[in-house]
Each structure stands twice: as structure tokens, then as C-alpha cells.
XYZ file of C-alpha atoms in Angstrom:
116
model
C -11.723 -42.506 -12.592
C -14.672 -40.547 -11.197
C -15.282 -36.913 -11.998
C -17.572 -33.945 -12.382
C -17.650 -31.453 -15.197
C -18.673 -27.832 -15.380
C -20.207 -25.921 -18.297
C -20.741 -22.179 -18.093
C -24.070 -21.581 -19.813
C -23.887 -17.786 -19.402
C -20.570 -17.009 -21.080
C -19.838 -15.978 -24.654
C -16.560 -17.495 -25.833
C -14.570 -16.274 -28.833
C -17.407 -14.044 -30.067
C -19.902 -16.914 -30.119
C -23.462 -16.727 -28.816
C -24.298 -18.286 -25.445
C -25.760 -21.322 -27.196
C -22.713 -21.756 -29.440
C -20.407 -21.302 -26.464
C -22.318 -23.971 -24.554
C -21.982 -26.394 -27.477
C -18.281 -25.603 -27.831
C -17.688 -26.475 -24.187
C -19.814 -29.613 -24.380
C -18.240 -30.805 -27.646
C -14.792 -30.345 -26.132
C -15.403 -31.912 -22.729
C -17.481 -34.984 -23.626
C -14.900 -36.557 -25.989
C -12.239 -36.009 -23.315
C -14.418 -37.785 -20.753
C -14.975 -40.723 -23.107
C -11.327 -40.899 -24.193
C -10.105 -41.060 -20.586
C -12.885 -43.368 -19.297
C -14.107 -40.913 -16.691
C -17.298 -41.878 -14.893
C -19.413 -38.750 -14.427
C -20.855 -38.577 -10.926
C -24.140 -36.900 -10.016
C -24.007 -35.823 -6.391
C -27.567 -34.607 -6.228
C -30.305 -37.080 -7.272
C -32.544 -34.144 -8.221
C -29.954 -32.699 -10.583
C -31.314 -32.670 -14.130
C -28.036 -32.808 -16.045
C -24.752 -34.671 -15.705
C -22.859 -31.374 -15.491
C -22.900 -28.376 -13.190
C -23.484 -24.790 -14.332
C -23.340 -23.094 -10.926
C -20.105 -23.402 -8.922
C -21.896 -22.513 -5.665
C -24.316 -25.423 -6.161
C -21.415 -27.764 -6.873
C -19.607 -26.648 -3.743
C -22.785 -27.118 -1.683
C -23.241 -30.663 -3.023
C -19.565 -31.507 -2.495
C -19.736 -30.400 1.149
C -22.935 -32.367 1.669
C -21.870 -35.636 0.030
C -18.074 -35.649 0.487
C -17.472 -38.208 -2.255
C -13.968 -39.237 -3.226
C -13.595 -37.716 -6.683
C -10.650 -37.870 -9.033
C -11.202 -34.899 -11.303
C -13.062 -31.685 -11.994
C -13.215 -30.867 -15.714
C -13.908 -27.507 -17.296
C -13.273 -25.980 -20.688
C -10.932 -23.088 -19.888
C -9.975 -20.729 -17.059
C -12.235 -18.137 -18.670
C -15.413 -20.107 -17.851
C -14.664 -19.962 -14.113
C -12.924 -16.585 -14.044
C -15.799 -14.636 -12.436
C -16.237 -17.234 -9.694
C -12.503 -17.507 -9.014
C -12.016 -13.736 -8.860
C -15.149 -13.096 -6.786
C -14.783 -16.028 -4.395
C -11.112 -17.107 -4.275
C -11.505 -18.943 -0.945
C -14.515 -20.897 -2.213
C -12.557 -21.814 -5.357
C -9.749 -23.226 -3.192
C -12.255 -25.216 -1.153
C -14.004 -26.494 -4.304
C -10.680 -27.596 -5.826
C -9.716 -29.399 -2.636
C -12.459 -31.998 -3.177
C -10.693 -33.294 -6.309
C -7.355 -34.973 -6.884
C -6.893 -32.842 -9.996
C -8.565 -30.053 -11.931
C -8.517 -30.607 -15.681
C -8.711 -27.713 -18.080
C -9.409 -28.846 -21.607
C -6.691 -27.402 -23.808
C -8.789 -25.904 -26.579
C -5.829 -26.028 -28.984
C -5.417 -29.792 -28.689
C -8.753 -31.321 -27.695
C -11.228 -29.448 -29.871
C -13.264 -31.592 -32.212
C -11.950 -31.500 -35.766
C -14.941 -29.450 -36.822
C -17.114 -27.476 -34.442
C -20.709 -27.839 -35.628
C -23.375 -25.480 -34.303
């Protein structure tokens, strides 16, 4: 299975700092990716990280490369809420590039102990 994951590096989740929120998302998503044998795809060869932090950049790369991708993974609806509410049509287009959108259920897939 091929996929892309998104981490919001600007959000503060559950009263955590931006850095702690980033780690929470990362420590929730990466084990899921490993557990389900998802191959993370980098659409842009100049992209520094395996993940996206800007939905507009992801959408641009998806339109440009048109790869066949199985899944888009993100931590929770909250991390994409601003984008979805501000650009609902772009969200629908972004979702259409994937067979499924996976939201990590923070109640079930959190690491046993979140370490900052």
C-alpha cells in the first residue's frame, strides 16, 4: 500500500506546545504506517521530509504527479480543520487522489507512553 501522511506543525493539541503536538502526531502516525506496511511516497524530489505540513503544497504535488495512491494519513480532524473549513472544494479535490483517508484514532493507536 502506498500513502502520504500529514503533520500539522503549527497546531497545539490538548494543551501541548507546538513541539509536543508535532511529536504526538508523529509518534501516533509512524507506528500505524509500520504496522500496516504502508510505503510512504515522496512526490516532490526536493521535499525535505517524508511528510507534508502544508495541504496546498500537497495538492499542488498531487495535481502535478497524479500518482496512484492508496491512503492519506493524518492524526485527527482537528489538524486539518482550518484547511477544510477555509477551502472545502480543495479538500474534496485533495481527498479524491486517495482511495481512503485514514484518521488515526487517538484513543486506540496512541503509543503506550507519550514521551516528549
